[in-house]
PDB file of C-alpha atoms in Angstrom:
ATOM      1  CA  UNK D   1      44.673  34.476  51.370  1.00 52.00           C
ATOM      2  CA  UNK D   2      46.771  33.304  53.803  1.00 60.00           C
ATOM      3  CA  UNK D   3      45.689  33.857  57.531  1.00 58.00           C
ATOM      4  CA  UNK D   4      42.638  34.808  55.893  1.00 55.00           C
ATOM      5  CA  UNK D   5      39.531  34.226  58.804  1.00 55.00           C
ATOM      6  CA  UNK D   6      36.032  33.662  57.607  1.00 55.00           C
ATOM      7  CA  UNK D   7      35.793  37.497  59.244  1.00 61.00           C
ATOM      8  CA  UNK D   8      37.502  38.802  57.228  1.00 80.00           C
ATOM      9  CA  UNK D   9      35.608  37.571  54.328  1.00 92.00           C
ATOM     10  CA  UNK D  10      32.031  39.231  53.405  1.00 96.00           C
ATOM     11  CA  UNK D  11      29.820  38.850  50.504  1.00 97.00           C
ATOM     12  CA  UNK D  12      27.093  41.130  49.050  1.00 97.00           C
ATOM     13  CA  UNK D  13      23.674  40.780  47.524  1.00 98.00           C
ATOM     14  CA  UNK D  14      21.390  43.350  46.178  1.00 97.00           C
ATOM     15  CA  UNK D  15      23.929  46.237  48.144  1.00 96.00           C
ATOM     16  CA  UNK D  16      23.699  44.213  51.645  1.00 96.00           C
ATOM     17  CA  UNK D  17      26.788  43.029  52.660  1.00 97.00           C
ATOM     18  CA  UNK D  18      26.966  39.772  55.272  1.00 98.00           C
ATOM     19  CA  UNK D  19      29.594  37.735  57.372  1.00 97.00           C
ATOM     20  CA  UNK D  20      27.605  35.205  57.596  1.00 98.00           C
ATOM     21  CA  UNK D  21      27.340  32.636  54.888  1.00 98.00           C
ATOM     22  CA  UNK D  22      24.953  30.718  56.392  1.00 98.00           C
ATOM     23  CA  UNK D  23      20.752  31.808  56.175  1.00 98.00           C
ATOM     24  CA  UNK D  24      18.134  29.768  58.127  1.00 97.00           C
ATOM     25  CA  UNK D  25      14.864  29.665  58.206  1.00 95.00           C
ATOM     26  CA  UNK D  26      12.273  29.929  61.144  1.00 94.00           C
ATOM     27  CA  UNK D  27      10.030  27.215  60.234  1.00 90.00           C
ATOM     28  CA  UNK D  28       9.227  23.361  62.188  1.00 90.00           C
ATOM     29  CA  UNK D  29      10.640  24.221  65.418  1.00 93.00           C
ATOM     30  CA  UNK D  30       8.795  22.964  68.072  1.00 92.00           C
ATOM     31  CA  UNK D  31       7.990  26.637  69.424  1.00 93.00           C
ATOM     32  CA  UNK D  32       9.427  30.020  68.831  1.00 93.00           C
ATOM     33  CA  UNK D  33      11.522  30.262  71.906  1.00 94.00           C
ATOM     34  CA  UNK D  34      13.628  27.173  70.400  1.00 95.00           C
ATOM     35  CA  UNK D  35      13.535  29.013  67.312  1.00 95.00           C
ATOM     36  CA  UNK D  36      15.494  31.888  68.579  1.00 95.00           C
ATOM     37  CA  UNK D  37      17.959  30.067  70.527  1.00 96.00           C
ATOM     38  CA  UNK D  38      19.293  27.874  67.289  1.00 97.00           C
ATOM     39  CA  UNK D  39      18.890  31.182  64.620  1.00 97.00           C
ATOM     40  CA  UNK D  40      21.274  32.853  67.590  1.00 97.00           C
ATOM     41  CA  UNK D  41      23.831  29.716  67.448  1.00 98.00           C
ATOM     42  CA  UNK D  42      24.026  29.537  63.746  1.00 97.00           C
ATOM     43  CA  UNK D  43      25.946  32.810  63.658  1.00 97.00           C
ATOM     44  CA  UNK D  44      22.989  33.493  60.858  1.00 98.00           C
ATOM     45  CA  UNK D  45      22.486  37.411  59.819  1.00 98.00           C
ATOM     46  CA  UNK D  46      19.491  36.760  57.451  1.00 98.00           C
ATOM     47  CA  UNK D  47      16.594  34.852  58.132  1.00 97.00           C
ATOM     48  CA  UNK D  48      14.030  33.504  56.032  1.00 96.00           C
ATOM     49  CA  UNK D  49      10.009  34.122  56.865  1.00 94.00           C
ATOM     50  CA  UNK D  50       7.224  31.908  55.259  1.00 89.00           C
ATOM     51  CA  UNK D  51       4.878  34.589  54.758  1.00 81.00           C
ATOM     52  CA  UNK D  52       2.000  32.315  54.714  1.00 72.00           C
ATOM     53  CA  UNK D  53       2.455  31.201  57.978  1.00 68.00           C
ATOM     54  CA  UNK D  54       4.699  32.896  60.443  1.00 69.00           C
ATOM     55  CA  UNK D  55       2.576  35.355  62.353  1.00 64.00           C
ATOM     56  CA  UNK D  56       3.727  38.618  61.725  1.00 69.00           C
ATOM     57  CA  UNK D  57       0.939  40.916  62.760  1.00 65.00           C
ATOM     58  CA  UNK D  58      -1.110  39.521  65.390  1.00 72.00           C
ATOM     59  CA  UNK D  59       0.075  40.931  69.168  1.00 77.00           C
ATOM     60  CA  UNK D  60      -2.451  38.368  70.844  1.00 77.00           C
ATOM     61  CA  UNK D  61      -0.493  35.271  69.474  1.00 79.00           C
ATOM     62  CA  UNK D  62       3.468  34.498  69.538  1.00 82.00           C
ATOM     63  CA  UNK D  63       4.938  36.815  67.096  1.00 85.00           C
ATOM     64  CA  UNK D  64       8.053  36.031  65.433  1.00 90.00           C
ATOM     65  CA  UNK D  65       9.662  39.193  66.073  1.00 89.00           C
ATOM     66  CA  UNK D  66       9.773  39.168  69.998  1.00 89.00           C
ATOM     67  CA  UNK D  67      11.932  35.786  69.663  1.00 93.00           C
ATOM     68  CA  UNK D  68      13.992  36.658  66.536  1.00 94.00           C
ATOM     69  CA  UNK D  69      14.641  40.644  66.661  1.00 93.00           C
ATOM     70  CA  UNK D  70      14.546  42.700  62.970  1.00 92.00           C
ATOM     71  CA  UNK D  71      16.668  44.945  64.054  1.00 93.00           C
ATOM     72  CA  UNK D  72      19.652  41.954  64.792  1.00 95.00           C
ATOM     73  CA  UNK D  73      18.453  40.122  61.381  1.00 96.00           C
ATOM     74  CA  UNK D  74      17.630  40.186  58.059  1.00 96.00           C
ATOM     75  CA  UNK D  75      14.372  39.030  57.470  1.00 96.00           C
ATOM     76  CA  UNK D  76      13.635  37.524  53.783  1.00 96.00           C
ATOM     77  CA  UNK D  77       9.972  37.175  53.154  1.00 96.00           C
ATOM     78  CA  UNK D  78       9.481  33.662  51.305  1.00 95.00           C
ATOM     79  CA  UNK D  79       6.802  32.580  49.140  1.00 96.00           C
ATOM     80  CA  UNK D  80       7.121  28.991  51.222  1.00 92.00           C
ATOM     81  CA  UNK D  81       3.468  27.596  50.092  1.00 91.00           C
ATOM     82  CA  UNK D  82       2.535  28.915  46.522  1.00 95.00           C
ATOM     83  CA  UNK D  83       2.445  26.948  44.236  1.00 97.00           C
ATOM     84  CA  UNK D  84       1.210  29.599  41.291  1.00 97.00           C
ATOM     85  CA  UNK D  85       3.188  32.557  40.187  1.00 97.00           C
ATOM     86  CA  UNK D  86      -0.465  34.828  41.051  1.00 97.00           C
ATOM     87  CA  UNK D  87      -0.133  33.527  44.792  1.00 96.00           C
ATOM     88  CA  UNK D  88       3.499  34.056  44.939  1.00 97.00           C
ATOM     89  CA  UNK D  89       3.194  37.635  44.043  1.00 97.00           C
ATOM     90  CA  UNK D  90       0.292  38.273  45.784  1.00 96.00           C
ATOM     91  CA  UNK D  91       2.457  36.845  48.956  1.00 95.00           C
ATOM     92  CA  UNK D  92       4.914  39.227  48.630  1.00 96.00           C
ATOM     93  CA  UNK D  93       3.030  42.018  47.816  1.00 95.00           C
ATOM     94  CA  UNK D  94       1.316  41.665  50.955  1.00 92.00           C
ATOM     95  CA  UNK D  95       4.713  41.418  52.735  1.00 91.00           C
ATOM     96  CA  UNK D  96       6.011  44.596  51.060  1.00 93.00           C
ATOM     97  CA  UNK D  97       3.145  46.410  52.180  1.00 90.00           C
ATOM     98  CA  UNK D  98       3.301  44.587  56.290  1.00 85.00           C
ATOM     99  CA  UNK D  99       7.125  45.061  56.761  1.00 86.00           C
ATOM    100  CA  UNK D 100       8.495  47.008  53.721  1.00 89.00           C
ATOM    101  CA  UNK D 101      10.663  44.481  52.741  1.00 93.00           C
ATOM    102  CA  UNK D 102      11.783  44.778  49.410  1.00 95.00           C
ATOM    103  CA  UNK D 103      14.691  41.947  48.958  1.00 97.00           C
ATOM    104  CA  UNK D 104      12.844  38.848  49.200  1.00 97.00           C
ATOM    105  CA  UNK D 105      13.051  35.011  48.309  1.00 98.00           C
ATOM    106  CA  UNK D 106      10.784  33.615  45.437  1.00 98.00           C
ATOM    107  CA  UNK D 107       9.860  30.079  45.093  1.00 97.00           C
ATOM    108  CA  UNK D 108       6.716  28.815  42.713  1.00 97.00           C
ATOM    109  CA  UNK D 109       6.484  25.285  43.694  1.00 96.00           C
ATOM    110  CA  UNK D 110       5.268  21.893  41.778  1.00 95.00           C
ATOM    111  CA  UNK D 111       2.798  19.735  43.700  1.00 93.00           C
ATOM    112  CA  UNK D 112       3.657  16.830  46.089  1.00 90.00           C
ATOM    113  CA  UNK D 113       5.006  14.836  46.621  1.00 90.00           C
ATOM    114  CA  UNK D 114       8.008  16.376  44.820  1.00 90.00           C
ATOM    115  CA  UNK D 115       7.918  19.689  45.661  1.00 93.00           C
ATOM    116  CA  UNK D 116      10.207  20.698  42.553  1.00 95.00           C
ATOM    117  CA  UNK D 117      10.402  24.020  41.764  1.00 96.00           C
ATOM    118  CA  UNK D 118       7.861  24.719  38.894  1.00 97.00           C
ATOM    119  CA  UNK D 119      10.272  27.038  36.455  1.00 98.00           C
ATOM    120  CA  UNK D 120       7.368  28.448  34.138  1.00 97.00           C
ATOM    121  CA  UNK D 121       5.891  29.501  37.107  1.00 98.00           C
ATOM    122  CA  UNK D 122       8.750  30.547  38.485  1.00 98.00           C
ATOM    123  CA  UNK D 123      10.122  32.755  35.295  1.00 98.00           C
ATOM    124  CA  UNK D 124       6.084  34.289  35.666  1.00 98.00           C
ATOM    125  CA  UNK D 125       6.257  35.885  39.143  1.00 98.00           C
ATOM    126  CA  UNK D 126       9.842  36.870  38.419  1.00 98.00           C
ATOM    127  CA  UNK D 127       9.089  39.156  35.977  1.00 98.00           C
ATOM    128  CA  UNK D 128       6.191  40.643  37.880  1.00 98.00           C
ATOM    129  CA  UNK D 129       8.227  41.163  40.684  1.00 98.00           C
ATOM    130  CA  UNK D 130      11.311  42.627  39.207  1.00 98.00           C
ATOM    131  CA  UNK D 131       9.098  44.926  37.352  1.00 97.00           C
ATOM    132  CA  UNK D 132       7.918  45.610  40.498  1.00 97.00           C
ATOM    133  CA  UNK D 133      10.588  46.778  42.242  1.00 96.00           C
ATOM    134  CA  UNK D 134      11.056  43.918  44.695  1.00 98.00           C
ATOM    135  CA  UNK D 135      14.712  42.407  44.598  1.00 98.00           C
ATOM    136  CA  UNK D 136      14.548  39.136  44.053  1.00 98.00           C
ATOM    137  CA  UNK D 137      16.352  35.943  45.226  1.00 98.00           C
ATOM    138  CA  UNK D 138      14.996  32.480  43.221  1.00 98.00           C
ATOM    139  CA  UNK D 139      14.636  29.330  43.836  1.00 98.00           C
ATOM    140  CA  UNK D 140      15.183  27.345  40.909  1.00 97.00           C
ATOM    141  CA  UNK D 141      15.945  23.782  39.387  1.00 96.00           C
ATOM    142  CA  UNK D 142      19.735  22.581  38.874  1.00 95.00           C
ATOM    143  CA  UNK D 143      19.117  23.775  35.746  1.00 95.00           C
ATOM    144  CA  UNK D 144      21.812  25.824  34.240  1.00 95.00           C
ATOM    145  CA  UNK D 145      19.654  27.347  31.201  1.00 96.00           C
ATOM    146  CA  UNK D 146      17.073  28.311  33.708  1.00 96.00           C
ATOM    147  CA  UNK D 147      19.507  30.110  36.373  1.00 97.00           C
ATOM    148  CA  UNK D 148      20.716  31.790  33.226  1.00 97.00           C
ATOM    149  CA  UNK D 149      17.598  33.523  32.090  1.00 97.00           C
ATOM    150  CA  UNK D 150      16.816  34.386  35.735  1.00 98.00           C
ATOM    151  CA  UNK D 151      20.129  36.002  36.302  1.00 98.00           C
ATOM    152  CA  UNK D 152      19.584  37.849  32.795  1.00 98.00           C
ATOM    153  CA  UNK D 153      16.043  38.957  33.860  1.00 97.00           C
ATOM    154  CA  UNK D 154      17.650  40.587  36.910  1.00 98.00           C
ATOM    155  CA  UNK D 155      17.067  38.471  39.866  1.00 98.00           C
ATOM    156  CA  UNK D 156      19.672  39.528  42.247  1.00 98.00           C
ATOM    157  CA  UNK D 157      20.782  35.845  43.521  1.00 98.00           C
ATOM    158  CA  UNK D 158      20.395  32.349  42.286  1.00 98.00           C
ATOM    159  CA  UNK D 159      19.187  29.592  44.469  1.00 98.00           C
ATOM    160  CA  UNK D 160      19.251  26.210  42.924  1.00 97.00           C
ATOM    161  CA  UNK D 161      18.265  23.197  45.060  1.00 97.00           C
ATOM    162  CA  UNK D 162      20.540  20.116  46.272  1.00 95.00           C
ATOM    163  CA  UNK D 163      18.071  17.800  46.684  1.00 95.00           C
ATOM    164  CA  UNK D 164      13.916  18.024  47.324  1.00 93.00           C
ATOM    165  CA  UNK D 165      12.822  21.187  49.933  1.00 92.00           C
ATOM    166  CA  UNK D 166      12.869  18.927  53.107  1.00 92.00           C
ATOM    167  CA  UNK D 167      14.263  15.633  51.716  1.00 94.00           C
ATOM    168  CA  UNK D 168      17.633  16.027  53.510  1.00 94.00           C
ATOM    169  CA  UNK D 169      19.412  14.274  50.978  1.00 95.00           C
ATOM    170  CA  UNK D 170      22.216  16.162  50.580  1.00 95.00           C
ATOM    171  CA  UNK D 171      23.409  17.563  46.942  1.00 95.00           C
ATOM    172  CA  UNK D 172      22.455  15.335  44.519  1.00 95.00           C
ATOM    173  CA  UNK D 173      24.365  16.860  41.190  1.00 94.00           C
ATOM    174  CA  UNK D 174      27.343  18.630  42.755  1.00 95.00           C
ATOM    175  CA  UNK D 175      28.667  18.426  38.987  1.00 95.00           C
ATOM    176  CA  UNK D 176      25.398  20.483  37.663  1.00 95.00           C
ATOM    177  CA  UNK D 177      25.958  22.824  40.668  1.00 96.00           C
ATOM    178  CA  UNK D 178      29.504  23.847  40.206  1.00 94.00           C
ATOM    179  CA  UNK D 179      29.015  24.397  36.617  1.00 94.00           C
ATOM    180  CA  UNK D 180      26.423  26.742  36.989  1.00 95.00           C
ATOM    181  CA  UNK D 181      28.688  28.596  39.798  1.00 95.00           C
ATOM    182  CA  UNK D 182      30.777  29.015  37.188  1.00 93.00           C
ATOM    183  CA  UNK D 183      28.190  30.740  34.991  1.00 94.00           C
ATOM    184  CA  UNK D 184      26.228  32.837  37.283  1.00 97.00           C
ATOM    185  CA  UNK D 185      27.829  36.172  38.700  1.00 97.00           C
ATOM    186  CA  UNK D 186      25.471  37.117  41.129  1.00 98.00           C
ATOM    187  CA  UNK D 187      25.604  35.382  44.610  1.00 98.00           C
ATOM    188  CA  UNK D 188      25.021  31.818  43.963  1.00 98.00           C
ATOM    189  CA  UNK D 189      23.376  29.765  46.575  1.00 98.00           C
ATOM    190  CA  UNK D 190      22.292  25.907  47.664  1.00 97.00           C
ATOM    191  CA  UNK D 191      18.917  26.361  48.885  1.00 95.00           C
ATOM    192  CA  UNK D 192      17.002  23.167  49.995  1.00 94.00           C
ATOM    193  CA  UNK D 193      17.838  19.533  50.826  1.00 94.00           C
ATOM    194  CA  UNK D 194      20.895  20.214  53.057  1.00 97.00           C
ATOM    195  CA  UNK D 195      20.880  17.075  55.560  1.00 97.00           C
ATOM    196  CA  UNK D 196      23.556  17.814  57.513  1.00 97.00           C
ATOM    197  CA  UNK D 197      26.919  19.518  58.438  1.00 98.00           C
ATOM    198  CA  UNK D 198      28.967  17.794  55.653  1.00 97.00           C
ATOM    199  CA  UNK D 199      26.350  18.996  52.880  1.00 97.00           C
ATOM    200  CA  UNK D 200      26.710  22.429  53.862  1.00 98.00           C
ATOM    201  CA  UNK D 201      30.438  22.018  53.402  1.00 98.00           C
ATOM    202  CA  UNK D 202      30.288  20.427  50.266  1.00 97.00           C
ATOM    203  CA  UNK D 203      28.500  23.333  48.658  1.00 97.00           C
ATOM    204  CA  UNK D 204      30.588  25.780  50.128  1.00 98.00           C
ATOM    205  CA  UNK D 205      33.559  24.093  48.587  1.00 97.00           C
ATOM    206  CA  UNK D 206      31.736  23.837  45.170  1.00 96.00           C
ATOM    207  CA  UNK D 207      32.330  28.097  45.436  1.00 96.00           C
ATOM    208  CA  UNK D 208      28.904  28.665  46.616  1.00 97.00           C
ATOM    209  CA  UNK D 209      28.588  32.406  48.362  1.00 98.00           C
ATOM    210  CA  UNK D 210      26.541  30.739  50.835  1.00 98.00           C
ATOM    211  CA  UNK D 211      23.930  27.995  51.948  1.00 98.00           C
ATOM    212  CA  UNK D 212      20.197  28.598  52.639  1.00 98.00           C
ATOM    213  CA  UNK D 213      18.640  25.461  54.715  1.00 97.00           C
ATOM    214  CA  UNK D 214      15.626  25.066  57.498  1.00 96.00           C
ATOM    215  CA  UNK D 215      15.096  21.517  58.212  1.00 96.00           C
ATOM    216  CA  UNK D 216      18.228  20.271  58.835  1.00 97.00           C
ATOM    217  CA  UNK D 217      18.573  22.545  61.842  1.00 97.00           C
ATOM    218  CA  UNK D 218      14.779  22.107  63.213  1.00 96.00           C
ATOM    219  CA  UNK D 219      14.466  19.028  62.314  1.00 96.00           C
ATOM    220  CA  UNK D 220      17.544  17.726  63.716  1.00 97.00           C
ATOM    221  CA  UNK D 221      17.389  16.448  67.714  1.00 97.00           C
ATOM    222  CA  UNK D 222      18.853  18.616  68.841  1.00 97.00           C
ATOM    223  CA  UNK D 223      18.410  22.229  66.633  1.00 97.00           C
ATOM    224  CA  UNK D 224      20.468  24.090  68.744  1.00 98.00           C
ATOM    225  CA  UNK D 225      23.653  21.901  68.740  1.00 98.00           C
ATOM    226  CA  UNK D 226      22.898  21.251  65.013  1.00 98.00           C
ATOM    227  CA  UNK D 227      22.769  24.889  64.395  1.00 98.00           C
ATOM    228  CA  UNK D 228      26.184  25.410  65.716  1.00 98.00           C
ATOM    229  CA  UNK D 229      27.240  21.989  63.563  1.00 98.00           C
ATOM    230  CA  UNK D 230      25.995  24.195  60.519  1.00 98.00           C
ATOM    231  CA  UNK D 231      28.083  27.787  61.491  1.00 98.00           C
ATOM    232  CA  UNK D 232      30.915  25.798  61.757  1.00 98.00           C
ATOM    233  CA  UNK D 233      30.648  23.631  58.528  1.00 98.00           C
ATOM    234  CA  UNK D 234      29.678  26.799  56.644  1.00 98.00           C
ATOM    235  CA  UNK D 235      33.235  28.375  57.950  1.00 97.00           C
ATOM    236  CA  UNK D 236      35.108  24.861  56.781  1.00 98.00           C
ATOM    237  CA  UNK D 237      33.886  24.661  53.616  1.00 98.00           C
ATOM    238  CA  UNK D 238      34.818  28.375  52.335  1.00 97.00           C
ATOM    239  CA  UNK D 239      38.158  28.069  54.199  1.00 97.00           C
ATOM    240  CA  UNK D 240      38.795  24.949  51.785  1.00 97.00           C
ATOM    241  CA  UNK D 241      37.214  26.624  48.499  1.00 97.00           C
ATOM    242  CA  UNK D 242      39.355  29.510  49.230  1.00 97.00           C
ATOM    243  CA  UNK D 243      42.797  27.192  49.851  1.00 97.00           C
ATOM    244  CA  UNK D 244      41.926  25.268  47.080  1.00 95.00           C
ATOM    245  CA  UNK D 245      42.132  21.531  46.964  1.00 91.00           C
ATOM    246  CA  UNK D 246      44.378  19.330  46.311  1.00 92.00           C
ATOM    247  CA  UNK D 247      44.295  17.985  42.436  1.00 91.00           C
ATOM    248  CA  UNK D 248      42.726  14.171  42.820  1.00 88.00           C
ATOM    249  CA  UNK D 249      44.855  11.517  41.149  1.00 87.00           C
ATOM    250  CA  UNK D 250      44.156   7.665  40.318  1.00 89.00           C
ATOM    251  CA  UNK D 251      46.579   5.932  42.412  1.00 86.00           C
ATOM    252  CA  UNK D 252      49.034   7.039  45.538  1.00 85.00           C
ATOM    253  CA  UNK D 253      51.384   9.655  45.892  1.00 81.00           C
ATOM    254  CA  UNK D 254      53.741   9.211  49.182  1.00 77.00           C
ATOM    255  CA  UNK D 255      53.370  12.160  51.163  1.00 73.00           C
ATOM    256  CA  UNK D 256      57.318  11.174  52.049  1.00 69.00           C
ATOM    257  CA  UNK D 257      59.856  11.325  49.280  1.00 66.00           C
ATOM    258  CA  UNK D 258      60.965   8.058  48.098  1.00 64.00           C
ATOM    259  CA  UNK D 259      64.688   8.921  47.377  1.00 67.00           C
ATOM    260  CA  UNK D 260      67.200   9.337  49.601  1.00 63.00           C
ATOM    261  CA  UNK D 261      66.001   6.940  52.014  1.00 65.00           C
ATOM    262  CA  UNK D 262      68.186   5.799  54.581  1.00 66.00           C
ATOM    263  CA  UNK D 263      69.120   1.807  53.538  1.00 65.00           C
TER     264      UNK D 263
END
C-alpha cells in the first residue's frame, strides 16, 4: 500500500464502482443552489434523494436536477419518510417508474421521537423489493443478526446507523460496528448520526467502505466548508484503516530508545 492515494483506491456496489467514499444527501439546505455548491465540495459521486419530498417532476418549481446534474451523480432514491414496509415500496416503485432507478436506499422507520429503524418492517419491504428487481441498500439497526439476514436475503450493501438519523451524535457502538464489518462482505456502510469530521473518520478507520450522512453537512454553519471538512476526513480515515494502527498498550513506550544513551 505504500504511496497508495485515496485515487487510487475504488470500491464497488451492485457493479458501480466509486472514488468517492463519501455519499450525501440533498435534504435541509436552506435552498437548492446551496445544495449544489456543498454536494460539489464534498468530492461526493452518489447522492441520496428523499423521494417523498425532493421535487423531481415538476418544471414550474425548483427541481433538483438543474442544481445537482444526473448525469455528474448518482442519484439513490430513499424511502426518507415511511415508516411501513407498504409505503416504502410503494416509494420506490414510484421512483423506478419516474427515473428508472433501480439501485436504491431502503429505510422503514420507527416513530418519533427515535426514529430507529423498525427491522420487521424493514426485513418486509426487503423482500418485496429484491424480488422485485430493485437493488437494494438498507438501513438497519447495529444489529449484527439483522445485517446478517439482510446480506443473506441479497441486499447489495449494509447500512447500519451510528447514532439516531439527525442526532449528530457520532458512533455510539464502534465495538458493534466493527464486528459486523467483519461479518458482512458486501459494502458496509455508517449511515446516520455522523456529527462531524472526526465521526466520519472514525468509521472509516473501523474498515467501513464508506460513510452516508446529510445533516452534518446542511446543518452545519457553514455546509459548504463543512462539506469539504467531510471529503477530507473521509480520505484520513481510509488512509489510516489501510496503514493500520498502531497496537494500543497500557502504559508508555519511548518513542527514543532507552539504551545507549549518552551519560
Amino acid at each position: 500500500m505504500d504511496g497508495m492515494s485515496t485515487a487510487d483506491d475504488t470500491w464497488t456496489v451492485a457493479g458501480r464502482t466509486f472514488r468517492s467514499r463519501l455519499i450525501v444527501g440533498t435534504g435541509r439546505y436552506k435552498d437548492l443552489e446551496e445544495t449544489g455548491r456543498a454536494i460539489e465540495a464534498s468530492g461526493a459521486e452518489i447522492v441520496t434523494v428523499a423521494v417523498r419530498r425532493v421535487n423531481l417532476s415538476d418544471p414550474n418549481a425548483p427541481m433538483l436536477q438543474d442544481y445537482v446534474d444526473p448525469k455528474k451523480y448518482t442519484y439513490l432514491p430513499n424511502t426518507a419518510g415511511c415508516f411501513t414496509a407498504n409505503e416504502a415500496v410503494r416509494t420506490l416503485r414510484l421512483a423506478r417508474e419516474a427515473g428508472g432507478w433501480n439501485l436504491v436506499k431502503l429505510e422503514v422507520l420507527g416513530p418519533a421521537p427515535l426514529l430507529y429503524p423498525d427491522m420487521p418492517g424493514t426485513f418486509e419491504a426487503a423482500e418485496a423489493l429484491i424480488k422485485d428487481g430493485f437493488e437494494v441498500m438498507v438501513y438497519c439497526a447495529d444489529d449484527p443478526l439483522a445485517a446478517k439476514r439482510l446480506q443473506d436475503m441479497g441486499c447489495v450493501a449494509i447500512m447500519p446507523l451510528g447514532a439516531p438519523i439527525g442526532s449528530g451524535l457520532g458512533l455510539q457502538n464502534p465495538a458493534m460496528i466493527s464486528l459486523m464489518r467483519e461479518q458482512i462482505t458486501v459494502p458496509f456502510l455508517v449511515d446516520a448520526g455522523v456529527g462531524t469530521a472526526s465521526d466520519a473518520a472514525i468509521a472509516m478507520e473501523l474498515g467501513c467502505d464508506a460513510v452516508l450522512l446529510n445533516s452534518a453537512i446542511a446543518h452545519a454553519r457553514n455546509p459548504v466548508l463543512m462539506a469539504r471538512a467531510m471529503k477530507a476526513a473521509i480520505e484520513a480515515g481510509r488512509l489510516a484503516y489501510l496503514a493500520g494502527r498502531m497496537p494500543r498498550r497500557m502504559g508508555a513506550d519511548p518513542s527514543s530508545p532507552l539504551t545507549g544513551l549518552i551519560r
